[in-house]
mmCIF file of C-alpha atoms in Angstrom:
data_model
loop_
_atom_site.group_PDB
_atom_site.id
_atom_site.type_symbol
_atom_site.label_atom_id
_atom_site.label_comp_id
_atom_site.label_asym_id
_atom_site.label_seq_id
_atom_site.Cartn_x
_atom_site.Cartn_y
_atom_site.Cartn_z
ATOM 1 C CA MET B 30 11.995 -19.455 -8.864
ATOM 2 C CA ASN B 31 13.969 -16.424 -10.027
ATOM 3 C CA TYR B 32 12.469 -14.315 -12.796
ATOM 4 C CA GLY B 33 14.395 -11.182 -11.949
ATOM 5 C CA SER B 34 17.063 -11.646 -14.592
ATOM 6 C CA PHE B 35 14.661 -11.428 -17.502
ATOM 7 C CA GLN B 36 12.397 -8.856 -15.843
ATOM 8 C CA ASN B 37 15.307 -6.443 -15.742
ATOM 9 C CA GLN B 38 15.801 -6.845 -19.509
ATOM 10 C CA MET B 39 12.244 -5.952 -20.445
ATOM 11 C CA ILE B 40 11.230 -2.634 -21.938
ATOM 12 C CA LYS B 41 9.088 -0.006 -20.175
ATOM 13 C CA TYR B 42 5.969 1.388 -21.872
ATOM 14 C CA PRO B 43 6.131 -0.015 -25.426
ATOM 15 C CA ASN B 44 3.284 1.487 -27.422
ATOM 16 C CA GLY B 45 0.177 -0.527 -28.204
ATOM 17 C CA ALA B 46 -1.821 -0.490 -31.419
ATOM 18 C CA ASN B 47 -5.418 -0.201 -30.204
ATOM 19 C CA GLU B 48 -7.579 2.901 -30.465
ATOM 20 C CA ASN B 49 -6.910 5.484 -27.774
ATOM 21 C CA PRO B 50 -10.141 6.882 -26.289
ATOM 22 C CA GLY B 51 -8.576 10.323 -26.539
ATOM 23 C CA ARG B 52 -7.172 10.121 -30.054
ATOM 24 C CA LEU B 53 -5.368 7.727 -32.336
ATOM 25 C CA ARG B 54 -1.634 7.476 -31.839
ATOM 26 C CA GLU B 55 1.039 6.575 -34.291
ATOM 27 C CA LYS B 56 1.975 2.922 -33.998
ATOM 28 C CA THR B 57 5.489 2.260 -32.845
ATOM 29 C CA SER B 58 7.312 -0.917 -31.927
ATOM 30 C CA ALA B 59 9.809 -1.819 -29.245
ATOM 31 C CA ARG B 60 12.790 -3.997 -29.866
ATOM 32 C CA THR B 61 13.248 -6.993 -27.667
ATOM 33 C CA PRO B 62 16.750 -7.286 -26.214
ATOM 34 C CA PHE B 63 18.497 -10.276 -27.822
ATOM 35 C CA VAL B 64 19.274 -11.701 -24.391
ATOM 36 C CA VAL B 65 15.541 -12.188 -23.740
ATOM 37 C CA VAL B 66 15.448 -14.955 -26.374
ATOM 38 C CA PHE B 67 18.047 -16.971 -24.520
ATOM 39 C CA ILE B 68 16.473 -16.277 -21.146
ATOM 40 C CA ALA B 69 13.072 -17.278 -22.484
ATOM 41 C CA ALA B 70 14.452 -20.562 -23.778
ATOM 42 C CA ALA B 71 15.970 -21.353 -20.401
ATOM 43 C CA LEU B 72 12.769 -20.345 -18.641
ATOM 44 C CA ILE B 73 10.658 -22.563 -20.880
ATOM 45 C CA ALA B 74 12.965 -25.508 -20.343
ATOM 46 C CA PHE B 75 12.806 -25.006 -16.590
ATOM 47 C CA PHE B 76 9.029 -24.822 -16.583
ATOM 48 C CA ARG B 77 8.617 -27.904 -18.776
ATOM 49 C CA HIS B 78 11.091 -29.914 -16.703
ATOM 50 C CA ASN B 79 9.274 -29.067 -13.474
ATOM 51 C CA SER B 80 5.720 -29.701 -14.581
ATOM 52 C CA SER B 81 3.946 -32.957 -15.302
ATOM 53 C CA ILE B 82 0.543 -31.342 -15.853
ATOM 54 C CA SER B 83 -0.804 -31.063 -19.383
ATOM 55 C CA ILE B 84 -2.444 -27.886 -20.654
ATOM 56 C CA GLN B 85 -6.219 -27.850 -21.032
ATOM 57 C CA HIS B 86 -7.335 -26.359 -24.343
ATOM 58 C CA ASP B 87 -11.059 -25.772 -23.785
ATOM 59 C CA ILE B 88 -11.476 -21.993 -24.049
ATOM 60 C CA THR B 89 -15.167 -21.687 -23.182
ATOM 61 C CA ILE B 90 -15.774 -18.404 -21.415
ATOM 62 C CA GLY B 91 -16.932 -18.570 -17.819
ATOM 63 C CA THR B 92 -16.074 -18.266 -14.147
ATOM 64 C CA PRO B 93 -14.305 -20.555 -11.652
ATOM 65 C CA LEU B 94 -15.891 -23.974 -11.334
ATOM 66 C CA LEU B 95 -17.345 -24.725 -7.926
ATOM 67 C CA GLY B 96 -18.975 -27.778 -6.413
ATOM 68 C CA ASN B 97 -17.836 -31.097 -5.008
ATOM 69 C CA ALA B 98 -15.765 -32.526 -7.851
ATOM 70 C CA LYS B 99 -13.354 -35.311 -7.070
ATOM 71 C CA THR B 100 -9.667 -34.393 -7.018
ATOM 72 C CA SER B 101 -8.997 -36.432 -10.175
ATOM 73 C CA GLU B 102 -11.679 -34.436 -12.009
ATOM 74 C CA LEU B 103 -10.599 -30.967 -10.933
ATOM 75 C CA PRO B 104 -9.968 -28.430 -13.687
ATOM 76 C CA LEU B 105 -6.863 -26.326 -14.150
ATOM 77 C CA PRO B 106 -6.398 -24.398 -11.983
ATOM 78 C CA ASN B 107 -7.640 -26.332 -8.978
ATOM 79 C CA PRO B 108 -10.373 -24.080 -7.489
ATOM 80 C CA TYR B 109 -9.782 -25.580 -4.038
ATOM 81 C CA ALA B 110 -6.029 -24.965 -3.908
ATOM 82 C CA TYR B 111 -6.423 -21.891 -1.667
ATOM 83 C CA PRO B 112 -8.913 -20.800 0.944
ATOM 84 C CA ARG B 113 -11.945 -19.181 -0.683
ATOM 85 C CA ARG B 114 -13.924 -16.295 0.753
ATOM 86 C CA PRO B 115 -17.181 -14.508 -0.094
ATOM 87 C CA PHE B 116 -16.481 -11.681 -2.538
ATOM 88 C CA ILE B 117 -19.527 -10.594 -4.547
ATOM 89 C CA THR B 118 -22.479 -10.808 -2.182
ATOM 90 C CA ARG B 119 -24.816 -7.933 -3.041
ATOM 91 C CA ASN B 120 -28.296 -8.525 -4.479
ATOM 92 C CA GLY B 121 -28.463 -12.108 -3.276
ATOM 93 C CA LEU B 122 -25.242 -13.269 -4.933
ATOM 94 C CA ASN B 123 -22.663 -15.445 -3.193
ATOM 95 C CA ILE B 124 -19.610 -15.528 -5.438
ATOM 96 C CA THR B 125 -16.439 -16.626 -3.690
ATOM 97 C CA ILE B 126 -12.843 -15.999 -4.682
ATOM 98 C CA SER B 127 -9.445 -17.490 -3.972
ATOM 99 C CA VAL B 128 -7.577 -15.455 -1.361
ATOM 100 C CA LEU B 129 -4.512 -15.052 -3.631
ATOM 101 C CA GLY B 130 -4.637 -13.276 -6.974
ATOM 102 C CA PHE B 131 -2.106 -13.051 -9.782
ATOM 103 C CA PRO B 132 -0.707 -9.511 -10.168
ATOM 104 C CA SER B 133 -0.624 -9.131 -13.949
ATOM 105 C CA ALA B 134 1.330 -5.904 -13.590
ATOM 106 C CA ALA B 135 4.228 -8.371 -13.465
ATOM 107 C CA LEU B 136 3.867 -8.621 -17.260
ATOM 108 C CA ALA B 137 4.140 -4.860 -17.772
ATOM 109 C CA LEU B 138 7.774 -4.826 -18.852
ATOM 110 C CA LEU B 139 7.291 -7.290 -21.679
ATOM 111 C CA SER B 140 7.052 -6.005 -25.237
ATOM 112 C CA HIS B 141 4.756 -6.765 -28.163
ATOM 113 C CA GLU B 142 7.395 -9.023 -29.743
ATOM 114 C CA GLU B 143 6.323 -12.640 -30.262
ATOM 115 C CA THR B 144 9.216 -13.958 -28.197
ATOM 116 C CA ASP B 145 7.794 -12.085 -25.224
ATOM 117 C CA GLN B 146 4.427 -13.808 -25.710
ATOM 118 C CA THR B 147 6.279 -17.084 -25.224
ATOM 119 C CA ILE B 148 7.604 -15.766 -21.920
ATOM 120 C CA ALA B 149 4.118 -14.650 -20.874
ATOM 121 C CA ASN B 150 2.677 -18.052 -21.796
ATOM 122 C CA GLU B 151 5.148 -19.809 -19.529
ATOM 123 C CA ILE B 152 4.603 -17.371 -16.654
ATOM 124 C CA ILE B 153 0.841 -17.914 -16.772
ATOM 125 C CA ARG B 154 1.223 -21.677 -17.241
ATOM 126 C CA HIS B 155 3.324 -21.777 -14.087
ATOM 127 C CA ALA B 156 0.818 -19.629 -12.174
ATOM 128 C CA VAL B 157 -2.130 -21.795 -13.222
ATOM 129 C CA GLU B 158 -0.712 -25.305 -13.358
ATOM 130 C CA ASP B 159 2.015 -25.227 -10.720
ATOM 131 C CA LEU B 160 0.629 -22.613 -8.295
ATOM 132 C CA SER B 161 -3.090 -23.206 -8.999
ATOM 133 C CA ILE B 162 -3.882 -19.472 -9.062
ATOM 134 C CA SER B 163 -7.418 -18.872 -10.345
ATOM 135 C CA TYR B 164 -7.881 -15.098 -9.872
ATOM 136 C CA PHE B 165 -6.198 -12.750 -12.360
ATOM 137 C CA ASP B 166 -6.251 -8.947 -12.257
ATOM 138 C CA VAL B 167 -4.985 -6.655 -15.019
ATOM 139 C CA ALA B 168 -5.300 -3.095 -16.339
ATOM 140 C CA PRO B 169 -4.482 -1.324 -19.627
ATOM 141 C CA GLU B 170 -2.207 1.004 -17.640
ATOM 142 C CA TYR B 171 0.213 -1.827 -16.829
ATOM 143 C CA GLY B 172 2.917 -1.355 -19.440
ATOM 144 C CA ASP B 173 0.593 0.908 -21.456
ATOM 145 C CA GLY B 174 -1.399 -2.018 -22.814
ATOM 146 C CA VAL B 175 1.308 -4.667 -22.820
ATOM 147 C CA ALA B 176 0.225 -6.614 -19.733
ATOM 148 C CA GLN B 177 -3.334 -7.206 -20.924
ATOM 149 C CA SER B 178 -2.288 -7.992 -24.479
ATOM 150 C CA ARG B 179 0.147 -10.619 -23.179
ATOM 151 C CA LEU B 180 -2.190 -12.006 -20.521
ATOM 152 C CA GLY B 181 -5.070 -12.640 -22.937
ATOM 153 C CA PRO B 182 -3.430 -15.218 -25.226
ATOM 154 C CA ALA B 183 -1.563 -16.803 -22.306
ATOM 155 C CA LEU B 184 -4.757 -17.248 -20.292
ATOM 156 C CA ARG B 185 -6.848 -18.550 -23.195
ATOM 157 C CA PRO B 186 -6.414 -22.288 -22.422
ATOM 158 C CA TYR B 187 -7.681 -21.723 -18.872
ATOM 159 C CA ARG B 188 -10.214 -18.932 -19.320
ATOM 160 C CA LYS B 189 -13.383 -20.784 -18.309
ATOM 161 C CA ASN B 190 -11.857 -21.818 -14.970
ATOM 162 C CA VAL B 191 -10.475 -18.489 -13.772
ATOM 163 C CA PHE B 192 -11.895 -15.264 -12.340
ATOM 164 C CA LEU B 193 -10.748 -12.426 -14.615
ATOM 165 C CA ALA B 194 -10.817 -8.794 -13.495
ATOM 166 C CA ALA B 195 -9.791 -5.693 -15.453
ATOM 167 C CA LYS B 196 -9.889 -1.926 -14.993
ATOM 168 C CA THR B 197 -10.141 1.427 -16.742
ATOM 169 C CA MET B 198 -8.829 4.866 -15.830
ATOM 170 C CA TYR B 199 -11.259 6.578 -18.200
ATOM 171 C CA ARG B 200 -13.993 8.427 -16.339
ATOM 172 C CA THR B 201 -16.619 9.176 -19.026
ATOM 173 C CA ALA B 202 -19.129 6.802 -20.573
ATOM 174 C CA ARG B 203 -17.760 7.227 -24.083
ATOM 175 C CA ASP B 204 -14.084 6.783 -23.272
ATOM 176 C CA SER B 205 -14.611 3.904 -20.861
ATOM 177 C CA ALA B 206 -16.731 2.077 -23.461
ATOM 178 C CA ILE B 207 -13.872 2.302 -25.956
ATOM 179 C CA ASP B 208 -11.406 1.165 -23.305
ATOM 180 C CA LEU B 209 -13.621 -1.788 -22.354
ATOM 181 C CA SER B 210 -13.847 -2.868 -25.989
ATOM 182 C CA ASN B 211 -10.065 -2.675 -26.352
ATOM 183 C CA THR B 212 -9.541 -4.660 -23.160
ATOM 184 C CA LEU B 213 -11.929 -7.451 -24.186
ATOM 185 C CA LYS B 214 -10.093 -7.751 -27.493
ATOM 186 C CA ALA B 215 -6.669 -7.745 -25.842
ATOM 187 C CA LEU B 216 -7.739 -10.366 -23.310
ATOM 188 C CA SER B 217 -9.214 -12.640 -25.999
ATOM 189 C CA THR B 218 -12.525 -12.856 -24.161
ATOM 190 C CA ASN B 219 -16.105 -11.659 -24.544
ATOM 191 C CA ARG B 220 -16.766 -11.307 -20.823
ATOM 192 C CA LEU B 221 -15.061 -10.030 -17.687
ATOM 193 C CA ASP B 222 -16.009 -11.406 -14.295
ATOM 194 C CA LEU B 223 -15.254 -7.996 -12.772
ATOM 195 C CA TYR B 224 -14.653 -4.558 -14.283
ATOM 196 C CA GLN B 225 -13.259 -1.770 -12.109
ATOM 197 C CA PHE B 226 -12.777 1.997 -12.098
ATOM 198 C CA HIS B 227 -9.030 2.329 -11.672
ATOM 199 C CA SER B 228 -7.085 4.543 -9.266
ATOM 200 C CA ILE B 229 -9.795 6.798 -7.842
ATOM 201 C CA SER B 230 -8.295 9.516 -5.670
ATOM 202 C CA THR B 231 -10.185 12.806 -6.141
ATOM 203 C CA GLU B 232 -13.660 14.267 -5.751
ATOM 204 C CA GLN B 233 -13.606 14.969 -9.482
ATOM 205 C CA ASP B 234 -13.000 11.277 -10.198
ATOM 206 C CA VAL B 235 -16.079 10.261 -8.248
ATOM 207 C CA ASP B 236 -18.251 13.133 -9.491
ATOM 208 C CA THR B 237 -17.434 12.377 -13.134
ATOM 209 C CA ILE B 238 -17.868 8.616 -12.833
ATOM 210 C CA LEU B 239 -21.232 8.873 -11.069
ATOM 211 C CA GLY B 240 -22.514 11.914 -12.962
ATOM 212 C CA GLU B 241 -24.453 12.205 -16.200
ATOM 213 C CA GLY B 242 -22.375 10.791 -19.053
ATOM 214 C CA GLY B 243 -20.006 9.203 -16.553
ATOM 215 C CA ALA B 244 -18.309 5.837 -16.789
ATOM 216 C CA MET B 245 -20.850 4.231 -14.439
ATOM 217 C CA GLU B 246 -23.297 4.353 -17.341
ATOM 218 C CA THR B 247 -20.974 2.171 -19.420
ATOM 219 C CA PHE B 248 -20.440 -0.232 -16.531
ATOM 220 C CA GLN B 249 -24.144 -0.640 -15.796
ATOM 221 C CA LYS B 250 -24.961 -1.172 -19.467
ATOM 222 C CA ALA B 251 -22.192 -3.769 -19.776
ATOM 223 C CA LYS B 252 -23.462 -5.545 -16.677
ATOM 224 C CA ARG B 253 -27.047 -5.621 -17.978
ATOM 225 C CA GLU B 254 -25.789 -7.100 -21.233
ATOM 226 C CA GLY B 255 -23.671 -9.747 -19.488
ATOM 227 C CA VAL B 256 -20.372 -8.340 -20.741
ATOM 228 C CA ILE B 257 -19.205 -7.866 -17.151
ATOM 229 C CA GLY B 258 -20.296 -9.824 -14.123
ATOM 230 C CA ALA B 259 -19.720 -7.231 -11.410
ATOM 231 C CA ILE B 260 -18.745 -3.581 -10.898
ATOM 232 C CA GLY B 261 -15.818 -2.576 -8.735
ATOM 233 C CA PHE B 262 -13.162 0.068 -8.255
ATOM 234 C CA SER B 263 -9.657 0.625 -6.951
ATOM 235 C CA ALA B 264 -8.845 3.701 -4.897
ATOM 236 C CA HIS B 265 -5.949 5.344 -3.097
ATOM 237 C CA SER B 266 -8.024 7.872 -1.179
ATOM 238 C CA GLU B 267 -9.981 6.649 1.824
ATOM 239 C CA PRO B 268 -12.744 9.329 1.599
ATOM 240 C CA MET B 269 -13.228 8.651 -2.117
ATOM 241 C CA ALA B 270 -13.346 4.896 -1.558
ATOM 242 C CA VAL B 271 -16.014 5.379 1.077
ATOM 243 C CA ARG B 272 -18.013 7.601 -1.312
ATOM 244 C CA MET B 273 -17.924 4.904 -3.978
ATOM 245 C CA ILE B 274 -18.980 2.208 -1.518
ATOM 246 C CA GLU B 275 -21.811 4.323 -0.122
ATOM 247 C CA SER B 276 -23.119 5.014 -3.641
ATOM 248 C CA GLY B 277 -24.679 1.549 -3.522
ATOM 249 C CA LEU B 278 -23.589 0.944 -7.119
ATOM 250 C CA VAL B 279 -20.437 -1.145 -6.663
ATOM 251 C CA ASP B 280 -19.891 -4.784 -5.759
ATOM 252 C CA THR B 281 -16.179 -4.731 -4.927
ATOM 253 C CA CYS B 282 -13.390 -2.438 -3.765
ATOM 254 C CA MET B 283 -9.613 -2.612 -4.123
ATOM 255 C CA PHE B 284 -7.791 -0.580 -1.499
ATOM 256 C CA PRO B 285 -4.355 -0.540 0.190
ATOM 257 C CA ILE B 286 -4.935 -2.653 3.286
ATOM 258 C CA ASN B 287 -1.286 -2.467 4.230
ATOM 259 C CA PHE B 288 0.267 -2.754 7.683
ATOM 260 C CA VAL B 289 2.496 0.314 7.353
ATOM 261 C CA SER B 290 -0.177 2.538 5.773
ATOM 262 C CA TYR B 291 -2.675 1.408 8.412
ATOM 263 C CA HIS B 292 -0.450 1.999 11.447
ATOM 264 C CA PHE B 293 1.632 4.955 10.245
ATOM 265 C CA GLY B 294 -0.582 6.503 7.538
ATOM 266 C CA GLY B 295 -3.958 6.176 9.203
ATOM 267 C CA VAL B 296 -5.734 4.641 6.214
ATOM 268 C CA GLY B 297 -7.723 1.461 5.752
ATOM 269 C CA GLN B 298 -10.164 0.978 8.598
ATOM 270 C CA ARG B 299 -12.847 3.381 7.318
ATOM 271 C CA VAL B 300 -12.887 1.539 4.011
ATOM 272 C CA LEU B 301 -13.198 -1.848 5.689
ATOM 273 C CA ASP B 302 -16.008 -0.604 7.929
ATOM 274 C CA ALA B 303 -17.947 0.844 4.983
ATOM 275 C CA ALA B 304 -17.399 -2.277 2.878
ATOM 276 C CA ILE B 305 -18.705 -4.546 5.627
ATOM 277 C CA GLN B 306 -21.747 -2.326 6.146
ATOM 278 C CA HIS B 307 -22.611 -2.304 2.425
ATOM 279 C CA ASN B 308 -21.661 -5.917 1.578
ATOM 280 C CA VAL B 309 -18.823 -4.868 -0.718
ATOM 281 C CA GLY B 310 -15.980 -7.337 -1.217
ATOM 282 C CA VAL B 311 -12.455 -6.015 -0.573
ATOM 283 C CA ILE B 312 -9.223 -6.875 -2.341
ATOM 284 C CA ALA B 313 -6.209 -5.771 -0.313
ATOM 285 C CA LEU B 314 -3.726 -3.851 -2.451
ATOM 286 C CA LYS B 315 -0.070 -3.275 -1.566
ATOM 287 C CA SER B 316 -0.267 -5.869 1.192
ATOM 288 C CA GLY B 317 3.403 -6.780 0.763
ATOM 289 C CA ALA B 318 4.712 -3.203 0.729
ATOM 290 C CA ARG B 319 7.225 -1.718 3.133
ATOM 291 C CA GLY B 320 6.702 1.857 1.974
ATOM 292 C CA ARG B 321 7.545 4.476 -0.614
ATOM 293 C CA LEU B 322 10.633 4.276 -2.745
ATOM 294 C CA THR B 323 13.509 6.652 -2.126
ATOM 295 C CA SER B 324 16.293 7.884 -4.395
ATOM 296 C CA GLU B 325 18.375 5.004 -3.041
ATOM 297 C CA THR B 326 15.778 2.286 -3.672
ATOM 298 C CA GLY B 327 13.987 3.554 -6.784
ATOM 299 C CA ASN B 328 14.605 4.754 -10.316
ATOM 300 C CA PRO B 329 12.717 7.770 -11.698
ATOM 301 C CA VAL B 330 10.110 6.930 -14.335
ATOM 302 C CA HIS B 331 10.396 8.770 -17.645
ATOM 303 C CA VAL B 332 6.979 10.086 -18.637
ATOM 304 C CA PRO B 333 6.583 10.179 -22.431
ATOM 305 C CA ASP B 334 4.733 12.817 -24.424
ATOM 306 C CA HIS B 335 1.759 10.504 -24.815
ATOM 307 C CA PHE B 336 0.507 7.044 -23.930
ATOM 308 C CA GLN B 337 -1.673 4.631 -25.887
ATOM 309 C CA HIS B 338 -3.811 3.376 -23.009
ATOM 310 C CA ILE B 339 -3.253 5.836 -20.167
ATOM 311 C CA PRO B 340 -5.433 8.988 -20.003
ATOM 312 C CA GLU B 341 -3.865 12.402 -20.258
ATOM 313 C CA TRP B 342 -4.890 13.309 -16.712
ATOM 314 C CA LYS B 343 -2.864 10.390 -15.417
ATOM 315 C CA ARG B 344 0.153 11.356 -17.503
ATOM 316 C CA HIS B 345 0.068 14.826 -15.962
ATOM 317 C CA GLU B 346 -0.320 13.342 -12.491
ATOM 318 C CA MET B 347 2.825 11.268 -13.064
ATOM 319 C CA ILE B 348 4.634 14.519 -13.853
ATOM 320 C CA ASP B 349 3.157 16.497 -10.959
ATOM 321 C CA TYR B 350 3.793 13.664 -8.488
ATOM 322 C CA PRO B 351 6.933 11.990 -9.876
ATOM 323 C CA VAL B 352 6.959 8.236 -9.450
ATOM 324 C CA LYS B 353 9.744 5.705 -9.199
ATOM 325 C CA THR B 354 10.090 2.013 -9.874
ATOM 326 C CA SER B 355 11.992 -0.318 -7.601
ATOM 327 C CA LYS B 356 15.619 -0.973 -8.482
ATOM 328 C CA VAL B 357 15.244 -4.549 -7.261
ATOM 329 C CA HIS B 358 11.673 -5.228 -8.424
ATOM 330 C CA PRO B 359 11.237 -3.045 -11.553
ATOM 331 C CA THR B 360 7.508 -3.752 -11.952
ATOM 332 C CA GLU B 361 6.794 -2.177 -8.569
ATOM 333 C CA TRP B 362 5.961 1.455 -7.736
ATOM 334 C CA TYR B 363 6.812 0.884 -4.084
ATOM 335 C CA GLU B 364 9.339 -1.001 -1.984
ATOM 336 C CA PRO B 365 8.211 -4.579 -1.401
ATOM 337 C CA GLU B 366 9.361 -6.427 1.702
ATOM 338 C CA ASP B 367 12.288 -8.631 0.620
ATOM 339 C CA ASP B 368 12.654 -10.512 3.876
ATOM 340 C CA ILE B 369 10.493 -13.576 3.215
ATOM 341 C CA GLU B 370 9.450 -14.089 6.820
ATOM 342 C CA MET B 371 8.408 -10.455 7.197
ATOM 343 C CA LEU B 372 6.717 -10.473 3.788
ATOM 344 C CA HIS B 373 4.583 -13.383 4.927
ATOM 345 C CA LYS B 374 3.683 -11.538 8.121
ATOM 346 C CA LEU B 375 2.560 -8.530 6.065
ATOM 347 C CA ILE B 376 0.415 -10.689 3.784
ATOM 348 C CA LEU B 377 -1.151 -12.541 6.704
ATOM 349 C CA TRP B 378 -1.851 -9.285 8.529
ATOM 350 C CA SER B 379 -3.816 -8.026 5.507
ATOM 351 C CA LEU B 380 -5.720 -11.276 5.054
ATOM 352 C CA ASN B 381 -6.651 -11.315 8.737
ATOM 353 C CA GLN B 382 -8.355 -7.922 8.610
ATOM 354 C CA LYS B 383 -12.114 -8.330 8.850
ATOM 355 C CA GLY B 384 -13.746 -7.652 5.506
ATOM 356 C CA VAL B 385 -10.794 -8.612 3.281
ATOM 357 C CA SER B 386 -11.637 -11.237 0.659
ATOM 358 C CA ALA B 387 -8.239 -11.601 -1.034
ATOM 359 C CA VAL B 388 -4.856 -9.999 -1.613
ATOM 360 C CA LEU B 389 -2.946 -9.048 -4.732
ATOM 361 C CA PRO B 390 0.717 -9.686 -3.864
ATOM 362 C CA PRO B 391 3.640 -7.587 -5.099
ATOM 363 C CA ALA B 392 3.939 -7.655 -8.884
ATOM 364 C CA SER B 393 7.342 -9.301 -8.664
ATOM 365 C CA LEU B 394 7.463 -12.896 -9.801
ATOM 366 C CA ASP B 395 10.497 -13.458 -7.573
ATOM 367 C CA LEU B 396 8.157 -13.233 -4.559
ATOM 368 C CA LEU B 397 5.058 -14.993 -5.860
ATOM 369 C CA ASP B 398 6.032 -18.613 -5.299
ATOM 370 C CA GLY B 399 6.866 -18.115 -1.638
ATOM 371 C CA ILE B 400 3.560 -16.373 -0.952
ATOM 372 C CA SER B 401 1.738 -19.119 -2.820
ATOM 373 C CA ASP B 402 3.518 -21.809 -0.809
ATOM 374 C CA MET B 403 2.356 -20.162 2.429
ATOM 375 C CA LEU B 404 -1.332 -20.312 1.431
ATOM 376 C CA ARG B 405 -1.680 -23.159 -1.051
ATOM 377 C CA GLY B 406 -3.249 -26.317 0.311
ATOM 378 C CA MET B 407 -4.867 -24.531 3.256
ATOM 379 C CA SER B 408 -8.596 -24.654 3.926
ATOM 380 C CA GLU B 409 -8.390 -21.455 5.993
ATOM 381 C CA VAL B 410 -5.989 -18.507 6.016
ATOM 382 C CA PRO B 411 -3.360 -18.968 8.759
ATOM 383 C CA LYS B 412 -3.921 -16.732 11.755
ATOM 384 C CA PHE B 413 -1.806 -13.625 12.161
ATOM 385 C CA GLU B 414 0.159 -13.694 15.387
ATOM 386 C CA GLU B 415 -0.823 -10.530 17.244
ATOM 387 C CA GLY B 416 2.456 -10.714 19.129
ATOM 388 C CA ASP B 417 4.194 -9.798 15.851
ATOM 389 C CA VAL B 418 2.627 -6.314 15.802
ATOM 390 C CA LYS B 419 5.273 -4.866 18.121
ATOM 391 C CA LEU B 420 8.077 -6.375 16.023
ATOM 392 C CA MET B 421 6.572 -4.956 12.841
ATOM 393 C CA ILE B 422 5.944 -1.520 14.351
ATOM 394 C CA GLU B 423 9.623 -1.340 15.292
ATOM 395 C CA ARG B 424 10.774 -2.566 11.875
ATOM 396 C CA TYR B 425 8.746 -0.041 9.891
ATOM 397 C CA ALA B 426 8.903 2.942 12.249
ATOM 398 C CA ASP B 427 11.189 4.930 9.925
ATOM 399 C CA VAL B 428 9.456 3.958 6.677
ATOM 400 C CA VAL B 429 7.327 6.481 4.766
ATOM 401 C CA PRO B 430 3.997 4.681 4.244
ATOM 402 C CA ILE B 431 3.028 4.120 0.657
ATOM 403 C CA PHE B 432 -0.315 5.827 1.373
ATOM 404 C CA HIS B 433 -1.247 8.222 4.170
ATOM 405 C CA ASN B 434 -3.932 10.771 5.060
ATOM 406 C CA ARG B 435 -1.669 13.732 5.837
ATOM 407 C CA SER B 436 -1.891 15.415 2.402
ATOM 408 C CA VAL B 437 -3.111 14.890 -1.140
ATOM 409 C CA ALA B 438 0.339 13.496 -1.971
ATOM 410 C CA GLY B 439 -0.547 10.589 0.287
ATOM 411 C CA THR B 440 -2.853 9.269 -2.443
ATOM 412 C CA LYS B 441 -0.343 9.565 -5.300
ATOM 413 C CA VAL B 442 1.937 6.606 -6.033
ATOM 414 C CA SER B 443 0.962 5.974 -9.664
ATOM 415 C CA THR B 444 -1.119 2.847 -10.179
#
């Protein structure tokens, strides 16, 4: 299924209308290219023609249904469509998760126009009904609020049967509380199954989050009140990820468990070891990445004077460590593997690392179906062929790993 044609027409960073934890911003709107209307119509027709499954309209809030239901009684999405693994296991819990998540950053280039909501609805319908994906991850930073505002209404018919995770880049209790409120509203829900500190990479990040008046206070309060089910984080720095895990305050970790970064950047194993020791579930980020974008493979990202949903520190970081987006996959900050066979090897390598619960695939809808086909219908994740390591080492020998431990720049590739 090829979504690339309409992805390339979508607009980067349209402004949202929610309150900014820093200060209120002037509302602006983004025009939707006229061609999107025609593409959306074709996309909708394709989806409807290829699906015989009706949409379920019960919007009760909850988590994925488990148990021994008969196939004819299974909800949408089918919770048994993919292998499931333990994910949230601290404090006597045993919450499992599907090994394949939906990368909602794929919605980041949509706009706030109603025609783009129609596109988002069809994308999510396909993910849920045709691909049976039940784990969705999103962040306000994806499209500066667009991804979450589009995901919420699109996911509403399926909400009680999916695991929904979101994030915040705000580090203080006050700002993260405002961001959480905005995210709940955008996602049309009153509860998140998992809430995560987003993109931790510095000592200051960890110190602020865990210190007095830090965002951990908001997270713990929200968890006590049942607004969030679990506390997690995503990180690009191995030492900072280990610090968060060893704090004893988090249930899950998102980290780049990526073949190239592991073998050529020296990152990943310390995080896995710490997570196993402390019973922290791991989501493998960037599992389908070759490496960093170059001037030949990426386009520079224009950083505006302000964002609606992205903190000022992150805006400055995007200036200090300029980022690019893929020319082929414009929702990606790195170069995904386009060779399908090699992409599958990368994904399987990540899933076969001890401690990994699931992967978030590249945020390119052109690649999602193939990855889904590889895993859907399996009771266990296929084994990675160790004989492929030599082939992969040779293939990626000249690639700059997306993350590495050689300098602070090795932790900076935007989100």
